[in-house]
Amino acid sequence: MKIKSILVKSIAVTALSVTGLVAANNNTNTAQAAIVENDTDVVTVKNISDNAITVYNSYKKPEATGQTLASNTSWKVIKTAYDAKGHKWYDLGKNQWVRAKYVTRGYHTQAAVTQAPVQHQTQTENTNSAATTTVANNTNTQTTTSTVSGSEASAKEWIAGRESGGSYGASNGQYVGKYQLSASYLNGDYSAANQERVADNYVKGRYGSWTAAKAFWQANGWY
């Protein structure tokens, strides 16, 4: 679906920069792309004629990921940002961005509250392919204590096996480690302990439990 560009008057850009929503260059008065404080935890796709909106890989230089979100579905939000033209975007996790103009803040009354963000199509295709996964030397033998046990630990290991073969050193594009988390999630710390901690937080926030995440993975081929 093509998205029409919106022209933003310089006076509007200036006003936004004053409130901290968009950073502006004082010399050229040209708006700069910027991540800002989140204004919502959840968004719902508007009921539009195409019945779906496009997902992009970035708000700065957006390229379609090949994935779409259906009308009236609700999604949790990780980040809010404005691009250089003043357009507002939401990150649904793992650098999957949608234009704010196509969504509303909050849940749809009929939407599933545990719905997770979409995954890049290339990631879905590659998660089970050993040929597209690289492993750093000596990192796949790291061990660390998990914070979950029983069926939760079993579900967690099941997902790790599908995502990386259980290797902390696995990488596939921007996805890193045992649970194939976005590098931005790990914030430069690829240690086994941090991967475990971030993965637990990600799953808790998205699905509530590892068993729920596993069920979603089994139904969709990603989590």
Short mmCIF file of C-alpha atoms in Angstrom, two decimals:
data_model
loop_
_atom_site.label_atom_id
_atom_site.label_comp_id
_atom_site.label_asym_id
_atom_site.label_seq_id
_atom_site.Cartn_x
_atom_site.Cartn_y
_atom_site.Cartn_z
CA MET A 1 0.00 0.00 0.00
CA LYS A 2 1.44 3.36 -0.99
CA ILE A 3 1.58 6.01 1.69
CA LYS A 4 1.10 9.57 0.53
CA SER A 5 3.71 11.98 1.84
CA ILE A 6 2.56 14.90 3.95
CA LEU A 7 4.19 18.31 3.58
CA VAL A 8 4.95 19.96 6.89
CA LYS A 9 5.18 23.75 7.01
CA SER A 10 8.33 25.15 8.53
CA ILE A 11 6.32 26.98 11.17
CA ALA A 12 4.76 23.68 12.29
CA VAL A 13 8.18 22.03 12.45
CA THR A 14 9.43 24.89 14.58
CA ALA A 15 6.51 24.51 16.95
CA LEU A 16 7.14 20.79 17.29
CA SER A 17 10.81 21.32 18.02
CA VAL A 18 9.98 23.74 20.81
CA THR A 19 7.83 21.12 22.54
CA GLY A 20 10.56 18.51 22.12
CA LEU A 21 8.64 16.33 19.66
CA VAL A 22 10.95 16.95 16.70
CA ALA A 23 14.57 18.08 16.77
CA ALA A 24 15.28 20.97 14.39
CA ASN A 25 18.43 22.41 12.88
CA ASN A 26 18.57 26.07 13.88
CA ASN A 27 20.50 27.07 10.79
CA THR A 28 18.28 25.47 8.15
CA ASN A 29 15.05 25.04 10.15
CA THR A 30 14.92 21.49 8.74
CA ALA A 31 13.38 18.90 11.02
CA GLN A 32 15.55 15.99 12.11
CA ALA A 33 14.37 12.44 12.79
CA ALA A 34 14.08 11.76 16.50
CA ILE A 35 12.83 9.14 18.95
CA VAL A 36 10.65 10.74 21.61
CA GLU A 37 8.90 9.68 24.79
CA ASN A 38 6.21 7.08 24.17
CA ASP A 39 2.69 8.50 24.19
CA THR A 40 0.95 5.11 24.29
CA ASP A 41 1.56 1.47 25.20
CA VAL A 42 -0.80 0.03 22.59
CA VAL A 43 -2.11 1.03 19.17
CA THR A 44 -4.94 -0.37 17.05
CA VAL A 45 -4.98 -0.39 13.26
CA LYS A 46 -7.75 1.77 11.86
CA ASN A 47 -10.54 0.22 9.84
CA ILE A 48 -9.29 1.26 6.41
CA SER A 49 -10.33 0.37 2.89
CA ASP A 50 -7.31 -1.87 2.19
CA ASN A 51 -7.95 -3.78 5.46
CA ALA A 52 -4.23 -3.72 6.28
CA ILE A 53 -1.30 -1.35 6.71
CA THR A 54 2.33 -1.80 5.72
CA VAL A 55 5.12 -2.47 8.21
CA TYR A 56 8.50 -0.78 7.64
CA ASN A 57 12.00 -1.49 8.91
CA SER A 58 12.81 2.08 9.96
CA TYR A 59 11.21 5.44 10.55
CA LYS A 60 14.21 7.33 9.14
CA LYS A 61 14.52 5.63 5.73
CA PRO A 62 11.55 3.26 5.72
CA GLU A 63 11.49 0.20 3.50
CA ALA A 64 8.58 -2.24 3.51
CA THR A 65 9.33 -5.52 5.33
CA GLY A 66 6.75 -7.48 3.34
CA GLN A 67 4.48 -7.75 6.38
CA THR A 68 1.14 -6.03 7.02
CA LEU A 69 -1.17 -5.50 9.97
CA ALA A 70 -4.88 -6.16 9.61
CA SER A 71 -7.52 -3.56 10.42
CA ASN A 72 -8.84 -3.54 14.00
CA THR A 73 -5.89 -5.48 15.42
CA SER A 74 -4.04 -4.15 18.47
CA TRP A 75 -0.28 -4.09 19.00
CA LYS A 76 2.04 -3.17 21.83
CA VAL A 77 4.34 -0.19 21.24
CA ILE A 78 8.06 -0.06 22.06
CA LYS A 79 9.03 3.39 20.76
CA THR A 80 7.51 6.57 19.35
CA ALA A 81 9.43 8.66 16.81
CA TYR A 82 9.15 11.43 14.26
CA ASP A 83 10.88 11.35 10.87
CA ALA A 84 12.57 14.30 9.18
CA LYS A 85 9.27 15.37 7.59
CA GLY A 86 7.48 15.44 10.92
CA HIS A 87 5.56 12.21 10.36
CA LYS A 88 4.90 10.22 13.50
CA TRP A 89 5.81 6.51 13.74
CA TYR A 90 5.44 3.66 16.22
CA ASP A 91 7.92 0.80 16.70
CA LEU A 92 6.13 -2.47 17.49
CA GLY A 93 9.35 -4.24 18.43
CA LYS A 94 12.40 -5.50 16.55
CA ASN A 95 12.46 -2.34 14.40
CA GLN A 96 9.04 -2.88 12.87
CA TRP A 97 7.54 0.55 12.32
CA VAL A 98 4.08 1.77 11.30
CA ARG A 99 2.82 5.26 10.50
CA ALA A 100 0.82 6.77 13.34
CA LYS A 101 -1.77 8.16 10.94
CA TYR A 102 -3.02 4.62 10.27
CA VAL A 103 -3.49 3.62 13.91
CA THR A 104 -5.28 4.88 16.99
CA ARG A 105 -4.00 4.77 20.54
CA GLY A 106 -5.36 2.04 22.78
CA TYR A 107 -6.94 -1.38 22.29
CA HIS A 108 -9.74 -2.22 19.93
CA THR A 109 -12.66 -3.62 21.92
CA GLN A 110 -12.51 -6.91 19.98
CA ALA A 111 -8.73 -7.20 19.66
CA ALA A 112 -6.68 -9.81 21.51
CA VAL A 113 -4.78 -8.03 24.26
CA THR A 114 -1.83 -10.43 24.06
CA GLN A 115 -1.20 -9.95 20.36
CA ALA A 116 2.48 -9.60 19.52
CA PRO A 117 4.17 -7.53 16.82
CA VAL A 118 4.87 -8.99 13.41
CA GLN A 119 8.21 -10.46 12.51
CA HIS A 120 10.30 -9.59 9.47
CA GLN A 121 9.46 -11.97 6.64
CA THR A 122 13.14 -12.73 6.06
CA GLN A 123 13.53 -13.70 9.71
CA THR A 124 10.60 -16.09 9.50
CA GLU A 125 12.11 -17.71 6.45
CA ASN A 126 15.55 -18.06 7.99
CA THR A 127 14.89 -19.18 11.57
CA ASN A 128 15.12 -22.86 10.66
CA SER A 129 17.95 -22.53 8.16
CA ALA A 130 21.40 -23.38 9.51
CA ALA A 131 23.00 -21.96 6.36
CA THR A 132 21.86 -18.42 7.13
CA THR A 133 22.94 -18.45 10.79
CA THR A 134 26.49 -17.63 11.82
CA VAL A 135 27.99 -18.57 15.16
CA ALA A 136 30.80 -16.71 16.88
CA ASN A 137 33.68 -18.86 18.06
CA ASN A 138 33.46 -20.27 21.60
CA THR A 139 30.25 -18.40 22.46
CA ASN A 140 27.80 -21.23 21.99
CA THR A 141 29.14 -23.02 25.08
CA GLN A 142 28.20 -20.24 27.51
CA THR A 143 25.79 -21.18 30.26
CA THR A 144 23.83 -19.03 32.66
CA THR A 145 21.09 -19.48 35.19
CA SER A 146 17.57 -18.99 33.87
CA THR A 147 14.96 -17.26 35.98
CA VAL A 148 12.24 -19.71 34.91
CA SER A 149 11.69 -23.37 35.68
CA GLY A 150 9.42 -26.30 34.91
CA SER A 151 7.19 -25.92 31.86
CA GLU A 152 8.35 -22.31 31.42
CA ALA A 153 11.99 -23.40 31.15
CA SER A 154 11.01 -26.17 28.73
CA ALA A 155 9.11 -23.72 26.51
CA LYS A 156 12.00 -21.27 26.65
CA GLU A 157 14.51 -23.87 25.54
CA TRP A 158 12.14 -25.04 22.82
CA ILE A 159 12.02 -21.52 21.35
CA ALA A 160 15.80 -21.13 21.67
CA GLY A 161 16.27 -24.36 19.75
CA ARG A 162 14.08 -23.13 16.89
CA GLU A 163 15.59 -19.65 16.81
CA SER A 164 19.32 -20.37 17.12
CA GLY A 165 19.93 -24.02 17.90
CA GLY A 166 20.54 -22.88 21.47
CA SER A 167 23.62 -20.79 20.61
CA TYR A 168 24.34 -17.48 22.37
CA GLY A 169 26.66 -16.62 19.48
CA ALA A 170 24.14 -17.04 16.65
CA SER A 171 23.41 -14.02 14.47
CA ASN A 172 21.14 -13.39 11.53
CA GLY A 173 21.21 -9.84 10.25
CA GLN A 174 20.15 -7.56 13.10
CA TYR A 175 18.98 -10.53 15.22
CA VAL A 176 21.46 -11.80 17.76
CA GLY A 177 22.00 -14.65 20.15
CA LYS A 178 20.18 -17.61 21.58
CA TYR A 179 16.73 -16.03 21.34
CA GLN A 180 17.38 -14.01 18.16
CA LEU A 181 16.70 -10.67 19.79
CA SER A 182 17.16 -7.39 17.98
CA ALA A 183 20.64 -5.99 18.61
CA SER A 184 19.03 -2.76 19.80
CA TYR A 185 17.23 -4.70 22.55
CA LEU A 186 20.53 -5.99 23.88
CA ASN A 187 22.03 -2.49 23.88
CA GLY A 188 25.51 -3.71 22.97
CA ASP A 189 25.69 -6.32 25.75
CA TYR A 190 25.64 -9.75 24.08
CA SER A 191 26.60 -11.69 27.20
CA ALA A 192 24.65 -14.84 28.01
CA ALA A 193 23.30 -13.28 31.20
CA ASN A 194 21.97 -10.22 29.38
CA GLN A 195 20.44 -12.32 26.62
CA GLU A 196 18.58 -14.35 29.24
CA ARG A 197 17.39 -11.26 31.10
CA VAL A 198 16.25 -9.37 28.00
CA ALA A 199 14.55 -12.44 26.55
CA ASP A 200 12.61 -12.99 29.79
CA ASN A 201 11.52 -9.34 29.85
CA TYR A 202 10.55 -9.40 26.18
CA VAL A 203 8.42 -12.52 26.53
CA LYS A 204 6.84 -11.37 29.79
CA GLY A 205 5.84 -8.07 28.20
CA ARG A 206 4.59 -9.59 24.95
CA TYR A 207 2.97 -12.87 25.95
CA GLY A 208 2.95 -13.08 29.73
CA SER A 209 4.79 -16.42 29.75
CA TRP A 210 7.15 -18.60 27.75
CA THR A 211 4.46 -21.24 27.32
CA ALA A 212 2.21 -18.64 25.68
CA ALA A 213 5.11 -17.52 23.50
CA LYS A 214 5.73 -21.12 22.44
CA ALA A 215 2.07 -21.56 21.52
CA PHE A 216 2.25 -18.41 19.41
CA TRP A 217 5.47 -19.61 17.75
CA GLN A 218 3.86 -22.95 16.91
CA ALA A 219 0.91 -21.19 15.31
CA ASN A 220 2.89 -18.53 13.44
CA GLY A 221 6.47 -19.72 13.01
CA TRP A 222 7.96 -16.80 15.04
CA TYR A 223 7.48 -15.07 18.36
#
